[in-house]
CSV table of C-alpha atoms in Angstrom, one decimal:
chain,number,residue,atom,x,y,z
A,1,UNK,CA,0.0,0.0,0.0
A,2,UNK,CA,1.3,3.1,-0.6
A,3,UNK,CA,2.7,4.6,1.8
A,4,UNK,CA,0.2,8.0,3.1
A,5,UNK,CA,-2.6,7.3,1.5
A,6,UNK,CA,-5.6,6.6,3.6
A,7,UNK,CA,-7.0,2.8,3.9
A,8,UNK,CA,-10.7,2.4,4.0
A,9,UNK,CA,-11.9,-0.6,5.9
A,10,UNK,CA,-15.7,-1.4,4.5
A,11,UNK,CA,-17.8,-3.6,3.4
A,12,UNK,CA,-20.0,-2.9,-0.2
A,13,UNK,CA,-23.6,-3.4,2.3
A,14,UNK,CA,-22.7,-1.7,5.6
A,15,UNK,CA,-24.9,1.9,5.4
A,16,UNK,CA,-22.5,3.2,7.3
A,17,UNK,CA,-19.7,2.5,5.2
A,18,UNK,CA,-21.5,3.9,2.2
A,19,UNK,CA,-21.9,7.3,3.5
A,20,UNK,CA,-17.7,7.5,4.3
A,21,UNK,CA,-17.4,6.3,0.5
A,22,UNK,CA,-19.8,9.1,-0.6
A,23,UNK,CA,-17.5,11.9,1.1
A,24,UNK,CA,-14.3,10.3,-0.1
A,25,UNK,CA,-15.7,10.4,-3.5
A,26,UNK,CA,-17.2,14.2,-3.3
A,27,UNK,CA,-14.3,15.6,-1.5
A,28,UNK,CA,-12.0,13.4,-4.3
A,29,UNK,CA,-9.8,12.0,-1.8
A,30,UNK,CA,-7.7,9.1,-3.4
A,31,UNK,CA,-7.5,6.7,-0.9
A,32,UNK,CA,-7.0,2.2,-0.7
A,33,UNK,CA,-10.2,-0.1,0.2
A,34,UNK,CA,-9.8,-2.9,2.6
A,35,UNK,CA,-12.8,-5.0,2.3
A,36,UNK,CA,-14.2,-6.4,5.4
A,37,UNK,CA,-16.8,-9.5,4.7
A,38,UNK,CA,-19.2,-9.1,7.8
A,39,UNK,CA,-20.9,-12.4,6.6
A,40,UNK,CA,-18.2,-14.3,5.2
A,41,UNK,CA,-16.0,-17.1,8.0
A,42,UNK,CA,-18.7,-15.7,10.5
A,43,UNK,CA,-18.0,-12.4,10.2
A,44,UNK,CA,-14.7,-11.0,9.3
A,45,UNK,CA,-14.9,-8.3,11.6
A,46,UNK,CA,-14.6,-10.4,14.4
A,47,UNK,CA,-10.7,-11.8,13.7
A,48,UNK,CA,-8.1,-11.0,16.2
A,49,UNK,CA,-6.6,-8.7,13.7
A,50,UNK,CA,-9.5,-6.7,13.0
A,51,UNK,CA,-10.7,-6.7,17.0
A,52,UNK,CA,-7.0,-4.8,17.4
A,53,UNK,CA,-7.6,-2.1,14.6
A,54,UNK,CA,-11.3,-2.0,15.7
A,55,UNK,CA,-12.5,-3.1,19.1
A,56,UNK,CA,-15.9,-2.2,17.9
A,57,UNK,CA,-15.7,-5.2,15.3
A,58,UNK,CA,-17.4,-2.6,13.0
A,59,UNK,CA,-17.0,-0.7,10.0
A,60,UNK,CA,-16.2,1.8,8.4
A,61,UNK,CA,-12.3,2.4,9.9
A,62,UNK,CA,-10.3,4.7,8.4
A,63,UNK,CA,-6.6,5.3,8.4
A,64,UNK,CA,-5.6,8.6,7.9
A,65,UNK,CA,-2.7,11.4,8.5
A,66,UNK,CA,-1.6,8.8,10.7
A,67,UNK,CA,-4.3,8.5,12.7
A,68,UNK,CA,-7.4,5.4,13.1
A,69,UNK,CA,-11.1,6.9,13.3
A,70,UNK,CA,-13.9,4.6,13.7
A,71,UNK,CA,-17.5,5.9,13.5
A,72,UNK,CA,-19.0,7.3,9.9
A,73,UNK,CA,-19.8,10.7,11.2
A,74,UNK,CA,-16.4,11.6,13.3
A,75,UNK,CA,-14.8,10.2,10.3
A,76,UNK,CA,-16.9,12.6,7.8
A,77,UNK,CA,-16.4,15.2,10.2
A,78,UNK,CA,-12.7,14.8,10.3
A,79,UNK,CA,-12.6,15.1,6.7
A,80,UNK,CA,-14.7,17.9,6.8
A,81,UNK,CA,-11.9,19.9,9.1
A,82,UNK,CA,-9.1,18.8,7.1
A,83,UNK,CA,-10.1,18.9,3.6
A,84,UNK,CA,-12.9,21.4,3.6
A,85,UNK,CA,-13.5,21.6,-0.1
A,86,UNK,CA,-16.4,21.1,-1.1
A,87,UNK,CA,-18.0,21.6,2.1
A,88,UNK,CA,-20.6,18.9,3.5
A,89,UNK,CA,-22.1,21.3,6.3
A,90,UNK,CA,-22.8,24.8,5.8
A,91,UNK,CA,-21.3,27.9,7.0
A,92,UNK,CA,-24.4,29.0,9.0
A,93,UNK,CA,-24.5,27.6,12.8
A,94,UNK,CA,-28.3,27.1,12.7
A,95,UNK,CA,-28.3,24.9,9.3
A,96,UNK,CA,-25.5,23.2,10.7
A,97,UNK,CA,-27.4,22.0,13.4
A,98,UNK,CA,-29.9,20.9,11.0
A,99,UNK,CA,-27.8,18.7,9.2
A,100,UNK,CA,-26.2,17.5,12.1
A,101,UNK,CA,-30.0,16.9,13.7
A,102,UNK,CA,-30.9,14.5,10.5
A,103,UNK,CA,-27.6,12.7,10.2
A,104,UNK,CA,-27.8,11.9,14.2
A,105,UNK,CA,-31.8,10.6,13.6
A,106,UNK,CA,-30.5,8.5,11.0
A,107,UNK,CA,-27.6,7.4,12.5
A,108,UNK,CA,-28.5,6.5,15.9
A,109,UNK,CA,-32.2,6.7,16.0
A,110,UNK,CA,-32.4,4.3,12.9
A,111,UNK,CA,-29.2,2.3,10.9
A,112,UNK,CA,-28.3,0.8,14.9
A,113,UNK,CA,-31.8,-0.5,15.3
A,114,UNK,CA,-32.3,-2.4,12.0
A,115,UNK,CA,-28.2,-3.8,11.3
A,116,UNK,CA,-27.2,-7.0,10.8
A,117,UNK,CA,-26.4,-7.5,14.2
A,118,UNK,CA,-29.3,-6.4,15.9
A,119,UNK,CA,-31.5,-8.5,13.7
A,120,UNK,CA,-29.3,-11.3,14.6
A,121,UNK,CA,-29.9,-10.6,18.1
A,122,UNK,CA,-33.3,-10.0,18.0
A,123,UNK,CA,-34.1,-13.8,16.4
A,124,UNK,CA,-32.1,-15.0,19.0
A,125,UNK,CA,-34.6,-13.4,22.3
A,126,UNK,CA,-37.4,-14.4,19.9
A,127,UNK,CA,-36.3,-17.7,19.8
A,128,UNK,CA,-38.2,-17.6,15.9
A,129,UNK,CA,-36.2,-18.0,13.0
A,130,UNK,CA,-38.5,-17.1,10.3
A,131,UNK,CA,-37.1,-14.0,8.1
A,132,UNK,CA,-40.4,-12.9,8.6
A,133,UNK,CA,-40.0,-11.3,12.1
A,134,UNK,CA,-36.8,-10.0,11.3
A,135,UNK,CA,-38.2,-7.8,8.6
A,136,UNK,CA,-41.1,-6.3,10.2
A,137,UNK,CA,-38.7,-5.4,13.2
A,138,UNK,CA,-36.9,-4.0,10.5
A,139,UNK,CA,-39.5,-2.2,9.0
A,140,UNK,CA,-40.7,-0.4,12.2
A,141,UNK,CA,-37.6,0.8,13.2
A,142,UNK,CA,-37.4,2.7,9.5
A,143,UNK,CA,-40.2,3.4,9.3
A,144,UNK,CA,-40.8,5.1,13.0
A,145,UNK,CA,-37.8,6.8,12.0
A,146,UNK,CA,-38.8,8.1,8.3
A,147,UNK,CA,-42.6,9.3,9.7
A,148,UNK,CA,-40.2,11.6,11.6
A,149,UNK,CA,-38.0,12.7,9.0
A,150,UNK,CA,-40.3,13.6,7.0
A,151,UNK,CA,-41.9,16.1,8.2
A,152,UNK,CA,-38.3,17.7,9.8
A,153,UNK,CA,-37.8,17.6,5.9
A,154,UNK,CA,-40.9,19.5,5.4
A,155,UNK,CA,-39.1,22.9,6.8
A,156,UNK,CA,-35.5,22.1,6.0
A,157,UNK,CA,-35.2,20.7,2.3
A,158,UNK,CA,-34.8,22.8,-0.7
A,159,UNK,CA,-33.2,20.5,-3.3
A,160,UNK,CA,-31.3,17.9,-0.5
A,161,UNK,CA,-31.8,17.4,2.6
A,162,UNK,CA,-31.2,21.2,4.1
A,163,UNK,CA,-31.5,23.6,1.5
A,164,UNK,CA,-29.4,22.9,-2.1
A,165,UNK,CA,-26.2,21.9,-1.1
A,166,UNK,CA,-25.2,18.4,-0.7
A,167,UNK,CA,-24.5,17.7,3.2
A,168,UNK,CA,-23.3,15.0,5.8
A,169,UNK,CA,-27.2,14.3,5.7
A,170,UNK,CA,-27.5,13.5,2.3
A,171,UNK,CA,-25.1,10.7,3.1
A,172,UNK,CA,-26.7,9.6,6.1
A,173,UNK,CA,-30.1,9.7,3.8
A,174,UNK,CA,-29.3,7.8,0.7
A,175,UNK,CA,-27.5,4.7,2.3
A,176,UNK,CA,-30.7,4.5,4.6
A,177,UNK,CA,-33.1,4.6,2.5
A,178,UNK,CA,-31.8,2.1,0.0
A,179,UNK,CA,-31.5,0.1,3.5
A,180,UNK,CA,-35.4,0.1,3.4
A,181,UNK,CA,-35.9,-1.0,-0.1
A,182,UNK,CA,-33.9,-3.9,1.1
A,183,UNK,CA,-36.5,-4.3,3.9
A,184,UNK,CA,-39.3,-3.4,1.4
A,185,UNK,CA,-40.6,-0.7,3.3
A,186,UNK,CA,-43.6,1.3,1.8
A,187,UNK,CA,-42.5,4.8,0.4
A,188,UNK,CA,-45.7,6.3,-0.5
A,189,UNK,CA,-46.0,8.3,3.1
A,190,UNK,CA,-42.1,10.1,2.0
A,191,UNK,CA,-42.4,12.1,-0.8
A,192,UNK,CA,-39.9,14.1,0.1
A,193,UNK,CA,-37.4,11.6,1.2
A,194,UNK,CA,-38.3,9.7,-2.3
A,195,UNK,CA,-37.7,12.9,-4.2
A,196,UNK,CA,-34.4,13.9,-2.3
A,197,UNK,CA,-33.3,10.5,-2.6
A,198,UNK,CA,-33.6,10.4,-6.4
A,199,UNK,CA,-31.9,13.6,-7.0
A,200,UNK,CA,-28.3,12.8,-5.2
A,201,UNK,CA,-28.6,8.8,-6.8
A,202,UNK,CA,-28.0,10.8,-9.8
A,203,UNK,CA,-25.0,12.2,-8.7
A,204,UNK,CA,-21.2,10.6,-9.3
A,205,UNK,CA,-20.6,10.5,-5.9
A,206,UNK,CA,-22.9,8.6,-4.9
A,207,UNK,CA,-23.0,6.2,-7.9
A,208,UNK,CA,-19.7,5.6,-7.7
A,209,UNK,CA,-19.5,4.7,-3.6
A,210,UNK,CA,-22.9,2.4,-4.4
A,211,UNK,CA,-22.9,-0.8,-2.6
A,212,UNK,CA,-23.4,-2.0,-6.6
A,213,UNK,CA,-20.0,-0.9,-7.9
A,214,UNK,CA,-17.4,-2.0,-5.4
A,215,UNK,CA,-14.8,-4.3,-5.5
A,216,UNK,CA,-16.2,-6.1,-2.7
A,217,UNK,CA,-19.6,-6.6,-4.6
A,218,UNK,CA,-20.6,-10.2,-5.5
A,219,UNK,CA,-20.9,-10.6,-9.4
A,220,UNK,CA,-24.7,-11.3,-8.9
A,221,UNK,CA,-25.7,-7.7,-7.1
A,222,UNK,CA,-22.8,-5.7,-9.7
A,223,UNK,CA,-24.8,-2.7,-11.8
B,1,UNK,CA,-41.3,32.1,29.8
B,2,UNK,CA,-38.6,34.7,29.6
B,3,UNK,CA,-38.4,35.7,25.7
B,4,UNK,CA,-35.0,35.0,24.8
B,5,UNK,CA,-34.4,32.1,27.3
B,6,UNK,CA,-33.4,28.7,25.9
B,7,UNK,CA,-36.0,26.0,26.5
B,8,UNK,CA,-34.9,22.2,27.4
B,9,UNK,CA,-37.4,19.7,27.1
B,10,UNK,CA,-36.0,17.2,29.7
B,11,UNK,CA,-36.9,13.8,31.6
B,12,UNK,CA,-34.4,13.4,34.4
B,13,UNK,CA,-33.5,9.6,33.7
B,14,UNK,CA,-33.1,10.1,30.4
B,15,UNK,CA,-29.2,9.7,29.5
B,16,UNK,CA,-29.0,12.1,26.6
B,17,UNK,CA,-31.3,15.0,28.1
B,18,UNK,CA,-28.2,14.6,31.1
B,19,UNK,CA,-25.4,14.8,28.5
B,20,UNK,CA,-27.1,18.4,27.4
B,21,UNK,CA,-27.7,19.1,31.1
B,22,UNK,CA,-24.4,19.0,31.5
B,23,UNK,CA,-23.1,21.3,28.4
B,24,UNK,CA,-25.8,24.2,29.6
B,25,UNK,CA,-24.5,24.0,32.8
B,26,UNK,CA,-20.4,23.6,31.7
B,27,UNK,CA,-20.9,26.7,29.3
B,28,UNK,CA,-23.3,28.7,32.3
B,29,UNK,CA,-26.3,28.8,30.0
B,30,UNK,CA,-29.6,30.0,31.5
B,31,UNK,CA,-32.3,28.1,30.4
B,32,UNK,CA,-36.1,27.1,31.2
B,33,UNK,CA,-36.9,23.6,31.6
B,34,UNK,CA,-40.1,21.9,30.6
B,35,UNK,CA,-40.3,18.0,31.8
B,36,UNK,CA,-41.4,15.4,29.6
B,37,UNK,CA,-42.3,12.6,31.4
B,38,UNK,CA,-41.5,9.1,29.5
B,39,UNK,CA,-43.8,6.8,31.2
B,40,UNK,CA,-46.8,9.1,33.1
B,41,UNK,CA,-49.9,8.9,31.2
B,42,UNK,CA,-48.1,6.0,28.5
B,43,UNK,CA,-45.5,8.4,28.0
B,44,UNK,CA,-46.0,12.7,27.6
B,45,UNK,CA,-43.6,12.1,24.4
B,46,UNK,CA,-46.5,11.2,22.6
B,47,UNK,CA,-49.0,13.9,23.2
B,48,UNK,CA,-50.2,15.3,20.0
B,49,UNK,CA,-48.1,18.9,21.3
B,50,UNK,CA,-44.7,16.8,21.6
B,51,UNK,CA,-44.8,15.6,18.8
B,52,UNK,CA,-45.7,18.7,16.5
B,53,UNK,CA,-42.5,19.7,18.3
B,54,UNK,CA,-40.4,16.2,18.0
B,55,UNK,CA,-41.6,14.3,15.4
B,56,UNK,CA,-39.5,11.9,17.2
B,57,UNK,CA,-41.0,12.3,20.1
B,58,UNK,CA,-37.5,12.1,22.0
B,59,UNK,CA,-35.8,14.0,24.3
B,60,UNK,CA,-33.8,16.1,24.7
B,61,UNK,CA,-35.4,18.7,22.6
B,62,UNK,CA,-33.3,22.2,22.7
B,63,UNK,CA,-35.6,26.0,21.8
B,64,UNK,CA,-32.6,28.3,21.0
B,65,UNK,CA,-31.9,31.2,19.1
B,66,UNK,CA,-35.1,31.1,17.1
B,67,UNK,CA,-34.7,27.4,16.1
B,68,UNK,CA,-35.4,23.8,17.6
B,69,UNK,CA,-32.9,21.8,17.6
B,70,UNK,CA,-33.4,17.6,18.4
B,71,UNK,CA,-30.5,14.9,19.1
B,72,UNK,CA,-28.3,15.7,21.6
B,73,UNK,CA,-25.0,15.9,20.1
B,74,UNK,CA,-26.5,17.7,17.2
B,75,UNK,CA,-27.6,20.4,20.7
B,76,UNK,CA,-24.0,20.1,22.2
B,77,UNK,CA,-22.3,20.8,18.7
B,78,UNK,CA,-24.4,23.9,18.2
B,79,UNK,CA,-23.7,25.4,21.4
B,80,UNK,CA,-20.0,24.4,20.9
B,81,UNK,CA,-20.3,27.0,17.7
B,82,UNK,CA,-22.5,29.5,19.1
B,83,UNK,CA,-21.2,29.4,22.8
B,84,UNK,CA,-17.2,28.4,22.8
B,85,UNK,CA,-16.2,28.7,26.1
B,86,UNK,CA,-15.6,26.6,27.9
B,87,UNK,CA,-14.4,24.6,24.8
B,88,UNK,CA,-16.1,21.2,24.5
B,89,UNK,CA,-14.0,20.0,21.6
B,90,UNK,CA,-10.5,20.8,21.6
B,91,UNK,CA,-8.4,22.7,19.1
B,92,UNK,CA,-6.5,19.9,17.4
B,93,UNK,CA,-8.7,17.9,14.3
B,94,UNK,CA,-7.0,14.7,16.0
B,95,UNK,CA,-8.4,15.5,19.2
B,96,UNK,CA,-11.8,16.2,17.9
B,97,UNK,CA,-11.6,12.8,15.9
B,98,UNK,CA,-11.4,11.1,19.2
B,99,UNK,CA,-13.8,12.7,20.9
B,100,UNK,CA,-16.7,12.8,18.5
B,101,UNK,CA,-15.8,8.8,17.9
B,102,UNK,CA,-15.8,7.9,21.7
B,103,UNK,CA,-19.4,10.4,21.3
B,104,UNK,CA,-20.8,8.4,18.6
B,105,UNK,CA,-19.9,5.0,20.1
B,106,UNK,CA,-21.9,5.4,23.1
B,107,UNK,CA,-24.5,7.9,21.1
B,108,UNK,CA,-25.4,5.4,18.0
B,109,UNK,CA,-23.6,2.3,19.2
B,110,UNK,CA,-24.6,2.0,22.7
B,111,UNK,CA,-27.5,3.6,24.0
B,112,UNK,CA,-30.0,3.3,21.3
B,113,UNK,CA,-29.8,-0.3,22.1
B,114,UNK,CA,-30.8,-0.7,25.4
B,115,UNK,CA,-33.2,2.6,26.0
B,116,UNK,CA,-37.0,2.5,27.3
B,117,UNK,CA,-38.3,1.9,23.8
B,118,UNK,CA,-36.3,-0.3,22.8
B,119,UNK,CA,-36.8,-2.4,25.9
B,120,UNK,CA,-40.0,-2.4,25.2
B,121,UNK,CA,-39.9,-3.9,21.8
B,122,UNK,CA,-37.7,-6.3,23.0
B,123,UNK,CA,-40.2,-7.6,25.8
B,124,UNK,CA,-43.0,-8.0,22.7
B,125,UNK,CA,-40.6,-9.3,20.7
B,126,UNK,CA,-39.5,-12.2,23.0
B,127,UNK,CA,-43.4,-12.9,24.3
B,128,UNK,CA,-41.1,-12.5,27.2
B,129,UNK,CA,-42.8,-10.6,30.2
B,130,UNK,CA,-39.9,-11.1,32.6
B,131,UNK,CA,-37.7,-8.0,33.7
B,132,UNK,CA,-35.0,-10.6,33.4
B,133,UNK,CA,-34.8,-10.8,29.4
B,134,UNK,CA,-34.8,-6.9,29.3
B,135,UNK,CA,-31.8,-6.5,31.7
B,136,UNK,CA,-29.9,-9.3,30.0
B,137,UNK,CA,-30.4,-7.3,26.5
B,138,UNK,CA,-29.3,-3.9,28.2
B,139,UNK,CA,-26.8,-5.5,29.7
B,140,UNK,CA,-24.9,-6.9,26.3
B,141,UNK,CA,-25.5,-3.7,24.3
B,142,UNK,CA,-23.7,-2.3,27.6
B,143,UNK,CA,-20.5,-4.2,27.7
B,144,UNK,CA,-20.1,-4.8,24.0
B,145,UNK,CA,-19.8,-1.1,24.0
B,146,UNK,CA,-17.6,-0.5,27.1
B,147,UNK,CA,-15.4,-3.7,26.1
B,148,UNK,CA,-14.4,-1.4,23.1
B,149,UNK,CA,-14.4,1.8,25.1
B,150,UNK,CA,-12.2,0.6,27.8
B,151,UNK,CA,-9.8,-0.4,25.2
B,152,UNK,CA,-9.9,2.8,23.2
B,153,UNK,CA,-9.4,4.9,26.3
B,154,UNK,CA,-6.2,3.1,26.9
B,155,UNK,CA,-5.0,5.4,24.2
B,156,UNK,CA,-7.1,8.7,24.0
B,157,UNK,CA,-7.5,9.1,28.0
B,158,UNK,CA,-5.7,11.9,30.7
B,159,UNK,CA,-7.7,12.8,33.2
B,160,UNK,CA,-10.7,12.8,31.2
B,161,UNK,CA,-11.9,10.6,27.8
B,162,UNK,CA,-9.9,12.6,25.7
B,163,UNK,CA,-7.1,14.5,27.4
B,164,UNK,CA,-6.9,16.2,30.6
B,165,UNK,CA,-9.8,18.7,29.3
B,166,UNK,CA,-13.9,18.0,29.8
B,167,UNK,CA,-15.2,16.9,26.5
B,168,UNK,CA,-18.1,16.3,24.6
B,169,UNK,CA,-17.0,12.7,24.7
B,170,UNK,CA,-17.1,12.9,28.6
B,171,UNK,CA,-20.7,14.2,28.3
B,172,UNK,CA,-21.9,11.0,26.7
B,173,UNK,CA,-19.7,8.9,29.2
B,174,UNK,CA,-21.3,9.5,32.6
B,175,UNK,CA,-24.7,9.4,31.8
B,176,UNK,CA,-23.9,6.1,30.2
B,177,UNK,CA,-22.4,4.5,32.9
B,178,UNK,CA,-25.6,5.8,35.2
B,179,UNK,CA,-27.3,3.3,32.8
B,180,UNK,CA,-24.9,0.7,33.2
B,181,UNK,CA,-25.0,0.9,36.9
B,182,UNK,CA,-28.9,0.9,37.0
B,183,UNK,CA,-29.1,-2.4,35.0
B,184,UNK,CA,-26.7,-3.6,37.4
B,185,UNK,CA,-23.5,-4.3,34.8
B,186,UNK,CA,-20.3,-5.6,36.5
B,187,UNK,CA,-17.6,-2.9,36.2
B,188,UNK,CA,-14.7,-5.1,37.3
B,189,UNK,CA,-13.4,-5.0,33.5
B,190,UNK,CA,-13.6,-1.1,33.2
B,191,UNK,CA,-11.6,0.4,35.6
B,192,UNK,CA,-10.5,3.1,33.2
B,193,UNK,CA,-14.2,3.9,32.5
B,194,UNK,CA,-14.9,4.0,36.3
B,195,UNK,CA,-11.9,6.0,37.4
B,196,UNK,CA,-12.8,8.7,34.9
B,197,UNK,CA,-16.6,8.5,35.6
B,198,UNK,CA,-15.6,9.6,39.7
B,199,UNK,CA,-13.4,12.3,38.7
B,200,UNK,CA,-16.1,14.2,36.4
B,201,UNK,CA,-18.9,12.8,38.8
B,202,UNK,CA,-16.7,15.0,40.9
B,203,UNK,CA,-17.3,18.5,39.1
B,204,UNK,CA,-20.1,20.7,40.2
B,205,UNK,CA,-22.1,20.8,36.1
B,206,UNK,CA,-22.1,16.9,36.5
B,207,UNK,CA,-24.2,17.3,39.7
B,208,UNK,CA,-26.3,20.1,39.1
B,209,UNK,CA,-27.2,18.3,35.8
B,210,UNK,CA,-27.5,14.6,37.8
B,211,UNK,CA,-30.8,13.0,37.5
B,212,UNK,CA,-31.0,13.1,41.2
B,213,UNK,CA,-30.8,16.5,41.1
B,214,UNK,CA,-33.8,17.8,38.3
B,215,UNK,CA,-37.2,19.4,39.0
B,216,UNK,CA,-39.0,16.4,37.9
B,217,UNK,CA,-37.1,13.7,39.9
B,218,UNK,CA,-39.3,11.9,42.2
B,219,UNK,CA,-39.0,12.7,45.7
B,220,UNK,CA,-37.9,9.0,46.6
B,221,UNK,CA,-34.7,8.7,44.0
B,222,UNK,CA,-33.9,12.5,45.0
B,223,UNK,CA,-30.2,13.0,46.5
């Protein structure tokens, strides 16, 4: 690896590593991807190896300016100090707080309740292994947390999530909500989230850092 | 209400209303608080007037400056911006990197998996009535999380999380390990966690802010 450049630890599906790839790709920072297989030997992410770069046995990692952050937003935050251009939050305090509001509903009022793990959990206290009850824990936790975002959208969307600049909630939003497609959530009550949605998926950014086209993806889900 | 006055809509037990207790009270911020109580009348967060405010129906909930402001971080980051003394993040990028990580591993990797509603979902889910299944489950989001904390400490920590300075990241500790102690978690393997937790414990905006300590803590758990 070359020696500097920053090292990536992800896995194509992880949400959470999708919304790293998105400001890696936006800000057009070169960097190396270490894929970690979270299904794969049980879990890659539980080695001894990756325990000792990660005690969170999670991803996204990131190696950078000599330095390991764990966490998508203190990562995209980091970034966002030290390579400000272009900017994912926006100069004004009060819209900052906006973006940060609907990044921290996504990423710890939903993405924790509806991972893999949890789900793995929560068929274990269940003690039922049907998909089945899985998906509409799944589903509730999205969807409780959409109803809400929704209408926060309602007074801070222009053409993304707060106003028309791409933000760190943009990232939080696309990776999420292709999480519910997964889970075959309704969209019909999110028009706005739809909408939004739509619009960055046609950006390079984020069609570039889709769980589709990385080199971790299996042949069978490749765009 | 005083026009002009911040407005914190607070429960006392609630572990993130405490970590934005504890930034008003660290940065000497008058404010007016309104109680939200999560389990009178099958929870106040649900009244039809909380949640035109939270569509979330969460707390903390933060009136400031003309906006409202939900998630607590998302709070404790505005004020950092709008209010900077005393500094809650410190200077250095690197720093910041560890404290907003240690922040969002006990903000989206801990807590949202073992809070009141979640709890609850887990006693459906199980068909499991028992007290006994909920503490278990708080119990092993708790020391999955503090397994990696304790060992991410061993290289960010002074006197505090991050440093000899009080952080943001120290905000989300205490009130976390007020959770830990309440569903009764066995601290023998965190003695860095616990030797911090006394020291801030120690500070005067720790206790003012302490859920022994609020307007709506029940005269029998009052200190």
């Amino acid at each position: 690896m070359q020696a500097g450049k920053p090292v990536l630890y992800s896995y194509f599906r992880s949400s959470c590593s999708w919304r790293v790839r998105i400001a890696l790709a936006l800000k057009g920072i070169d960097f190396e991807m270490v894929p970690v297989n979270l299904i794969k030997d049980g879990g890659q992410q539980f080695s001894k190896d990756f325990q000792a770069l990660n005690p969170m046995k999670q991803v996204p990692t990131l190696k950078i300016d000599g330095i390991t952050i764990h966490q998508s937003l203190a990562i995209i935050e980091y970034l966002e100090e030290t390579r400000p251009t272009p900017r994912l939050l926006p100069q004004d305090p009060k819209k900052r707080a906006s973006v940060r509001m609907i990044s921290d509903l996504i990423a710890s009022g939903i993405q924790p309740l509806q991972n893999l793990s949890i789900l793995k959990k929560v068929g274990e206290v269940s003690k039922d292994l049907r998909e089945e009850t899985k998906l509409t824990w799944a589903q509730n936790a999205i969807t409780s947390g959409f109803n809400a975002l929704e209408q926060i959208l309602q007074s801070t969307a222009g053409k993304y999530c707060v106003g028309d600049e791409v933000t760190m909630a943009d990232l939080c939003l696309v990776p999420q909500v292709a999480n519910a497609e997964r889970f075959k959530v309704d969209f019909t009550p999110y028009p706005t989230i739809s909408c939004i949605n739509k619009r960055l998926l046609a950006l390079e950014a984020f069609q570039l850092s889709h769980p589709c086209q990385q080199p971790d993806t299996p042949t069978e889900l490749r765009a």
